[in-house]
Amino acid sequence: MSVLLIEAFYGGSHKQLMDLLQEELREDCVLCTLPAKKWHWKARTAALYFMQTVPASTNYRILFASSVLNLAELAALRPDLAKLKKVLYFHENQLAYPVQKCQERDFQYGYNQVLSWFMPEHKLAHLEKVIGVKSNGDAYRSEGLPGQQKSRALMKTSDARRESGLCEAQPGLCTTQHEGPPSPLTAPASLGTSEASESTNPCQEEDKQHLTFNLCNIASGRDYQQRPLHVAWPHRWEHDKDPETFFKVLLKLKEKDLPFHVSVLGEAFTEIPDIFAEAKKALGSSVLHWGYLPSKEDYFQALCMADVVISTAKHEFFGVAMVEAVYCGCYPLCPKALVYPEIFPAEYLYSTPEQLFKRLQNFCKRPDIVRKHLYKGETAGFSWAALGGKFRSLLAAEPREDL
């Protein structure tokens, strides 16, 4: 166990990456975690916790952690760990994270990241160079999605979904409702087992029954090309994903009596923006599914049944949910901002909510346009099949003498 993996927020994309690394490294690593609850509290106190709980060992050579951990504090508290080669993975930039009001920003979290940055800065450069980490301002994020890209037509058949492994419960992958890093796109083995989230689940039992009923009807009901456009929104129920813009556009479609269905997926935490309850009521019969799907099999099935996947995010450094949805056959519509232009071709980008509305308006009138469309971008490079070996090589490198 020469690699020490530390994750202070073991859920969503953070858990996904650590599980994949653990599977890649097998007996050559030890994983130390804290549950994915109370993010801000974990960012403030994780170093003290891990100082006491990480077992001492002379076998450690490399420490790999996410930036939720204040690495500078841990190194000061545990001199034995300070000597290791360190790799720090930034899921987001806390100095640029959008807040609802300027006076609400707590700069301590950004300051913690700055301190941690100076611990393994040369290793972050290595990570960017070797793995092709996506950058946005001063923050970095690398994500992976398993496997080979399938065409939309292929993914829309149940046999193809089973073949790809996207709709089967396998060990190792979360989604952004399990919002997170590599969502490996290839081998079924990269797609995680069904696990219930520890966070608040706004999806009640009647919602789950509603989903099963509707998906069954869709699969066996009216002709596929005649069904209303099915829009998916698979993101965390938090303000940085800008649900207000998304629902405003949908309600405008509804005002014009345009036919569509919507599946609002994604994970909710303690505080849920009011817009979700308001929008569910206003959208009424247009809602096909509402709420978090603990089962990855159900989640990928829902994506496979959707036509369009939308992001309205204000803060994003990869967007695993979007890439997963594309792999499941969805037509993506993303802001022409953040990291999206680095991943998606220009035709899938919009600059304003008005442009998003016009695109969806056309698709509502002609859903066959997206159902026949073959995605023109590339997803294979984000697969764990493509990235797993590079992570292993990075973590297998010998420590430098000056560390």
Coordinates of C-alpha atoms in Angstrom, one line a residue:
M1 CA 0.0 0.0 0.0
S2 CA 2.4 2.7 -1.2
V3 CA -0.3 5.1 -2.2
L4 CA -2.4 7.0 0.5
L5 CA -5.7 8.2 -0.9
I6 CA -7.5 10.8 1.3
E7 CA -11.0 12.1 0.5
A8 CA -12.6 14.5 3.0
F9 CA -16.0 14.5 1.1
Y10 CA -16.5 10.9 0.0
G11 CA -19.6 11.3 -2.2
G12 CA -20.5 12.2 -5.8
S13 CA -17.6 12.9 -8.1
H14 CA -15.1 12.8 -5.2
K15 CA -16.2 9.2 -4.4
Q16 CA -16.3 8.3 -8.0
L17 CA -12.6 9.2 -8.6
M18 CA -11.4 7.6 -5.4
D19 CA -13.3 4.4 -6.1
L20 CA -11.8 4.2 -9.6
L21 CA -8.3 4.8 -8.3
Q22 CA -8.7 2.2 -5.6
E23 CA -9.9 -0.3 -8.2
E24 CA -6.9 0.6 -10.5
L25 CA -4.3 0.4 -7.7
R26 CA -5.9 -2.5 -5.8
E27 CA -3.7 -3.7 -2.9
D28 CA -1.2 -0.9 -3.5
C29 CA -3.3 1.8 -1.8
V30 CA -5.1 2.6 1.3
L31 CA -8.2 4.9 1.3
C32 CA -9.2 7.2 4.2
T33 CA -12.5 9.1 3.9
L34 CA -15.1 11.2 5.6
P35 CA -18.8 11.0 4.7
A36 CA -20.2 13.4 2.1
K37 CA -22.1 15.6 4.6
K38 CA -21.6 19.2 5.8
W39 CA -19.1 20.2 3.1
H40 CA -18.0 23.4 4.8
W41 CA -17.3 21.7 8.1
K42 CA -15.2 19.1 6.4
A43 CA -13.2 21.8 4.6
R44 CA -12.4 23.4 7.9
T45 CA -11.7 20.4 10.1
A46 CA -10.6 17.4 7.9
A47 CA -6.9 17.9 8.4
L48 CA -7.3 17.5 12.2
Y49 CA -9.5 14.4 11.7
F50 CA -7.0 12.7 9.3
M51 CA -4.1 13.6 11.5
Q52 CA -5.6 11.3 14.1
T53 CA -7.0 8.6 11.9
V54 CA -4.6 8.0 9.0
P55 CA -2.5 5.0 10.1
A56 CA 1.2 5.5 10.2
S57 CA 3.2 3.5 7.7
T58 CA 6.7 3.4 6.3
N59 CA 5.3 2.0 3.0
Y60 CA 3.6 5.3 1.9
R61 CA 5.3 6.9 -1.0
I62 CA 2.6 9.1 -2.5
L63 CA -0.3 11.0 -1.0
F64 CA -3.3 11.7 -3.3
A65 CA -6.1 14.0 -2.1
S66 CA -8.8 16.3 -3.3
S67 CA -8.7 20.0 -2.5
V68 CA -11.5 19.8 0.1
L69 CA -8.6 18.8 2.4
N70 CA -6.3 21.6 3.6
L71 CA -3.1 19.8 2.7
A72 CA -0.9 22.4 4.3
E73 CA -2.5 21.8 7.7
L74 CA -2.3 18.1 7.4
A75 CA 1.4 18.3 6.4
A76 CA 2.1 20.4 9.5
L77 CA 0.2 18.1 11.8
R78 CA 1.7 14.9 10.3
P79 CA 5.4 15.4 9.4
D80 CA 5.6 11.8 8.2
L81 CA 3.0 12.6 5.5
A82 CA 4.7 15.9 4.6
K83 CA 7.7 14.0 3.3
L84 CA 5.6 12.1 0.7
K85 CA 5.2 13.0 -2.9
K86 CA 1.8 14.8 -3.0
V87 CA -0.8 15.0 -5.8
L88 CA -3.7 17.4 -5.2
Y89 CA -6.9 17.2 -7.3
F90 CA -9.0 20.3 -7.6
H91 CA -12.7 19.7 -8.2
E92 CA -13.5 23.4 -8.1
N93 CA -12.1 26.8 -7.5
Q94 CA -13.5 28.2 -4.2
L95 CA -12.3 31.7 -5.0
A96 CA -14.5 31.7 -8.1
Y97 CA -17.5 29.7 -6.8
P98 CA -20.6 31.8 -7.3
V99 CA -22.4 33.0 -4.2
Q100 CA -26.0 34.3 -4.0
K101 CA -24.8 37.5 -2.3
C102 CA -21.4 39.0 -2.3
Q103 CA -21.3 39.4 1.4
E104 CA -21.9 35.7 1.9
R105 CA -18.6 34.6 0.4
D106 CA -16.3 33.0 3.0
F107 CA -12.8 33.5 1.7
Q108 CA -11.4 30.9 4.1
Y109 CA -12.2 28.1 1.7
G110 CA -10.4 29.7 -1.2
Y111 CA -7.5 30.6 1.1
N112 CA -7.3 26.9 2.2
Q113 CA -7.0 26.0 -1.5
V114 CA -4.3 28.5 -2.1
L115 CA -2.3 27.2 0.9
S116 CA -2.8 23.6 -0.4
W117 CA -1.8 24.6 -3.9
F118 CA 1.7 25.5 -2.7
M119 CA 2.3 22.1 -1.2
P120 CA 2.4 20.0 -4.5
E121 CA 2.4 22.8 -7.1
H122 CA 4.8 20.9 -9.4
K123 CA 2.7 17.8 -9.2
L124 CA -0.4 19.8 -10.3
A125 CA 1.5 20.9 -13.4
H126 CA 2.4 17.2 -13.9
L127 CA -1.2 16.2 -13.6
E128 CA -2.2 18.9 -16.2
K129 CA 0.5 17.8 -18.6
V130 CA 0.1 14.1 -18.3
I131 CA -3.6 13.7 -18.1
G132 CA -4.8 16.8 -20.0
V133 CA -6.7 18.4 -17.1
K134 CA -9.2 20.9 -18.2
S135 CA -8.6 24.4 -16.9
N136 CA -10.9 27.3 -16.2
G137 CA -9.3 30.4 -14.7
D138 CA -7.1 29.1 -11.9
A139 CA -9.0 25.9 -11.2
Y140 CA -8.4 22.5 -12.7
R141 CA -10.5 19.4 -13.2
S142 CA -9.9 16.1 -15.1
E143 CA -12.8 13.8 -15.7
G144 CA -13.3 10.5 -17.4
L145 CA -16.2 8.6 -18.9
P146 CA -15.8 4.9 -19.6
G147 CA -15.8 3.6 -22.9
Q148 CA -16.5 3.9 -26.5
Q149 CA -18.9 6.4 -27.9
K150 CA -22.1 4.9 -29.3
S151 CA -24.3 6.6 -31.8
R152 CA -27.7 7.9 -30.7
A153 CA -29.6 5.4 -32.7
L154 CA -27.7 2.6 -31.1
M155 CA -28.0 3.9 -27.6
K156 CA -31.8 4.2 -27.9
T157 CA -32.3 0.5 -28.0
S158 CA -32.4 -1.5 -24.8
D159 CA -30.0 -4.2 -26.1
A160 CA -27.5 -1.5 -26.9
R161 CA -27.8 0.0 -23.4
R162 CA -27.2 -3.4 -21.9
E163 CA -24.2 -3.9 -24.2
S164 CA -22.6 -0.6 -23.3
G165 CA -22.9 -1.2 -19.5
L166 CA -24.3 2.2 -19.0
C167 CA -27.6 1.0 -17.6
E168 CA -26.2 -1.9 -15.6
A169 CA -25.1 -1.8 -12.0
Q170 CA -21.4 -2.2 -11.8
P171 CA -18.7 -1.3 -9.3
G172 CA -17.0 2.1 -9.5
L173 CA -18.9 5.0 -11.1
C174 CA -21.1 7.8 -9.8
T175 CA -23.0 10.4 -11.7
T176 CA -23.6 14.0 -11.1
Q177 CA -26.5 13.6 -9.6
H178 CA -23.7 11.8 -8.2
E179 CA -22.1 14.8 -9.7
G180 CA -18.5 14.0 -10.3
P181 CA -15.2 13.1 -12.0
P182 CA -14.5 10.3 -14.4
S183 CA -17.7 8.7 -15.4
P184 CA -15.9 6.0 -17.3
L185 CA -17.6 5.3 -20.6
T186 CA -16.3 2.0 -21.7
A187 CA -16.3 -1.2 -19.8
P188 CA -19.4 -2.1 -17.8
A189 CA -17.0 -2.7 -14.9
S190 CA -16.5 1.0 -14.6
L191 CA -20.1 1.8 -14.0
G192 CA -20.9 1.8 -10.3
T193 CA -23.1 -0.2 -8.1
S194 CA -26.4 1.2 -7.1
E195 CA -26.0 3.1 -3.8
A196 CA -28.4 5.2 -1.9
S197 CA -27.2 8.8 -1.3
E198 CA -26.6 10.0 2.2
S199 CA -28.1 13.4 1.3
T200 CA -31.6 14.6 1.4
N201 CA -33.7 12.7 -1.2
P202 CA -36.6 14.8 -2.5
C203 CA -37.9 11.9 -4.6
Q204 CA -40.7 10.3 -2.6
E205 CA -42.1 6.8 -3.2
E206 CA -44.9 8.1 -5.4
D207 CA -42.2 9.8 -7.6
K208 CA -40.4 6.6 -8.1
Q209 CA -43.6 4.8 -9.0
H210 CA -44.4 7.7 -11.3
L211 CA -41.0 7.3 -13.0
T212 CA -41.3 3.6 -13.6
F213 CA -44.8 3.9 -14.9
N214 CA -43.9 6.7 -17.3
L215 CA -40.7 5.1 -18.6
C216 CA -42.6 1.9 -19.3
N217 CA -45.3 3.7 -21.2
I218 CA -42.7 5.5 -23.2
A219 CA -40.8 2.4 -24.1
S220 CA -43.9 0.5 -25.2
G221 CA -46.4 3.2 -26.0
R222 CA -46.9 5.5 -29.0
D223 CA -44.4 5.6 -31.9
Y224 CA -41.0 6.7 -30.7
Q225 CA -40.8 9.6 -33.2
Q226 CA -44.2 10.9 -32.3
R227 CA -43.6 11.4 -28.6
P228 CA -43.0 14.9 -27.1
L229 CA -39.5 16.1 -26.7
H230 CA -37.9 14.7 -23.5
V231 CA -35.6 17.1 -21.7
A232 CA -33.2 16.0 -19.0
W233 CA -31.6 18.2 -16.3
P234 CA -29.2 15.9 -14.3
H235 CA -27.5 18.3 -11.9
R236 CA -27.2 19.1 -8.2
W237 CA -30.1 21.0 -6.9
E238 CA -28.1 24.1 -5.9
H239 CA -27.8 27.7 -7.0
D240 CA -24.5 27.3 -8.9
K241 CA -26.3 25.1 -11.4
D242 CA -28.7 28.0 -12.1
P243 CA -32.0 26.1 -12.0
E244 CA -33.9 29.4 -12.2
T245 CA -32.8 30.0 -15.8
F246 CA -33.6 26.4 -16.7
F247 CA -37.1 26.4 -15.3
K248 CA -37.8 29.9 -16.7
V249 CA -37.1 28.6 -20.2
L250 CA -39.3 25.5 -19.7
L251 CA -42.2 27.6 -18.4
K252 CA -41.9 29.8 -21.4
L253 CA -42.2 26.7 -23.6
K254 CA -45.3 25.6 -21.6
E255 CA -46.9 29.1 -22.0
K256 CA -46.7 28.6 -25.7
D257 CA -48.3 25.2 -25.5
L258 CA -45.3 23.4 -26.9
P259 CA -45.3 19.7 -26.1
F260 CA -42.4 18.4 -24.0
H261 CA -41.6 16.1 -21.1
V262 CA -38.9 16.9 -18.5
S263 CA -36.9 14.7 -16.1
V264 CA -35.3 16.7 -13.3
L265 CA -32.6 14.3 -11.9
G266 CA -29.7 15.2 -9.7
E267 CA -28.9 15.1 -6.0
A268 CA -30.4 17.5 -3.4
F269 CA -28.8 18.5 -0.1
T270 CA -30.0 20.2 3.0
E271 CA -31.1 23.4 1.4
I272 CA -33.2 23.1 -1.8
P273 CA -33.8 26.3 -3.7
D274 CA -37.5 27.3 -3.7
I275 CA -37.7 27.3 -7.5
F276 CA -37.8 23.5 -7.5
A277 CA -41.1 23.2 -5.7
E278 CA -42.5 26.2 -7.6
A279 CA -41.5 24.7 -11.0
K280 CA -42.8 21.2 -10.3
K281 CA -46.2 22.7 -9.6
A282 CA -46.2 25.0 -12.6
L283 CA -44.9 22.3 -15.0
G284 CA -47.6 19.9 -14.0
S285 CA -48.2 17.0 -16.5
S286 CA -45.0 17.9 -18.3
V287 CA -43.0 16.3 -15.5
L288 CA -41.9 12.8 -16.3
H289 CA -39.7 12.3 -13.3
W290 CA -38.7 14.5 -10.4
G291 CA -35.9 13.7 -8.0
Y292 CA -32.7 11.9 -7.3
L293 CA -32.4 8.3 -8.5
P294 CA -30.2 6.3 -6.0
S295 CA -29.9 3.4 -8.5
K296 CA -27.4 4.1 -11.3
E297 CA -29.2 1.6 -13.5
D298 CA -32.4 3.7 -13.2
Y299 CA -30.4 6.9 -13.7
F300 CA -28.8 5.7 -16.9
Q301 CA -32.1 4.4 -18.2
A302 CA -33.7 7.8 -17.6
L303 CA -30.8 9.4 -19.6
C304 CA -31.2 6.8 -22.4
M305 CA -34.8 7.7 -22.7
A306 CA -34.2 11.5 -22.9
D307 CA -33.7 13.5 -26.1
V308 CA -31.9 16.6 -24.9
V309 CA -29.7 17.3 -21.9
I310 CA -29.3 20.9 -20.7
S311 CA -26.8 22.7 -18.5
T312 CA -27.4 26.2 -17.2
A313 CA -24.4 26.1 -14.8
K314 CA -22.6 29.2 -13.6
H315 CA -19.6 27.2 -12.3
E316 CA -18.3 24.1 -14.0
F317 CA -14.9 22.6 -14.7
F318 CA -15.9 19.5 -16.5
G319 CA -19.5 18.5 -16.2
V320 CA -19.6 14.7 -15.9
A321 CA -23.4 14.5 -16.1
M322 CA -23.4 16.2 -19.5
V323 CA -20.8 13.8 -20.9
E324 CA -22.6 10.8 -19.5
A325 CA -25.9 12.0 -21.0
V326 CA -24.3 12.5 -24.4
Y327 CA -22.9 8.9 -24.2
C328 CA -26.5 7.8 -23.4
G329 CA -27.6 9.4 -26.7
C330 CA -28.8 12.9 -25.6
Y331 CA -28.3 16.1 -27.6
P332 CA -26.4 18.5 -25.3
L333 CA -27.2 22.2 -24.9
C334 CA -24.6 24.0 -22.8
P335 CA -23.6 27.6 -22.1
K336 CA -20.9 29.0 -24.4
A337 CA -18.8 29.6 -21.3
L338 CA -16.8 27.9 -18.5
V339 CA -15.3 24.6 -19.7
Y340 CA -18.0 23.7 -22.2
P341 CA -16.4 25.1 -25.3
E342 CA -13.3 22.9 -24.6
I343 CA -15.5 19.7 -24.7
F344 CA -18.5 20.4 -26.9
P345 CA -18.5 21.5 -30.6
A346 CA -20.0 25.0 -31.2
E347 CA -23.4 23.7 -32.4
Y348 CA -24.2 22.5 -28.9
L349 CA -23.5 25.8 -27.2
Y350 CA -25.8 28.8 -26.5
S351 CA -24.9 32.3 -25.4
T352 CA -28.2 33.5 -23.8
P353 CA -31.3 32.1 -22.3
E354 CA -33.2 33.4 -25.4
Q355 CA -31.0 31.3 -27.6
L356 CA -31.6 28.2 -25.4
F357 CA -35.4 28.9 -25.6
K358 CA -35.3 29.1 -29.4
R359 CA -33.3 25.9 -29.8
L360 CA -35.8 24.1 -27.5
Q361 CA -38.7 25.6 -29.3
N362 CA -37.5 24.2 -32.6
F363 CA -36.9 20.8 -31.0
C364 CA -40.3 20.7 -29.4
K365 CA -41.8 21.3 -32.9
R366 CA -39.5 18.8 -34.5
P367 CA -38.2 16.3 -32.0
D368 CA -37.1 14.0 -34.8
I369 CA -34.2 16.4 -35.4
V370 CA -32.4 15.4 -32.2
R371 CA -33.6 11.8 -32.3
K372 CA -31.9 11.3 -35.7
H373 CA -28.8 13.4 -34.8
L374 CA -25.4 11.7 -34.3
Y375 CA -23.2 13.5 -31.8
K376 CA -20.3 15.3 -33.6
G377 CA -17.9 15.5 -30.7
E378 CA -15.6 13.0 -29.0
T379 CA -16.0 11.3 -25.6
A380 CA -13.6 8.4 -25.8
G381 CA -10.7 10.5 -24.4
F382 CA -12.7 11.0 -21.1
S383 CA -13.1 7.3 -20.5
W384 CA -11.5 5.6 -17.6
A385 CA -10.1 3.1 -20.2
A386 CA -8.2 6.1 -21.6
L387 CA -7.3 7.7 -18.3
G388 CA -6.9 4.9 -15.8
G389 CA -3.4 3.9 -16.9
K390 CA -2.2 7.5 -16.9
F391 CA -3.4 8.0 -13.3
R392 CA -1.5 4.7 -12.4
S393 CA 1.6 6.0 -14.1
L394 CA 1.4 9.3 -12.3
L395 CA 1.0 7.6 -8.9
A396 CA 3.7 5.0 -9.7
A397 CA 6.4 7.7 -10.3
E398 CA 9.2 7.7 -7.8
P399 CA 9.3 10.6 -5.3
R400 CA 11.7 13.4 -6.0
E401 CA 14.6 13.8 -3.6
D402 CA 13.7 17.4 -2.9
L403 CA 10.2 16.5 -1.5

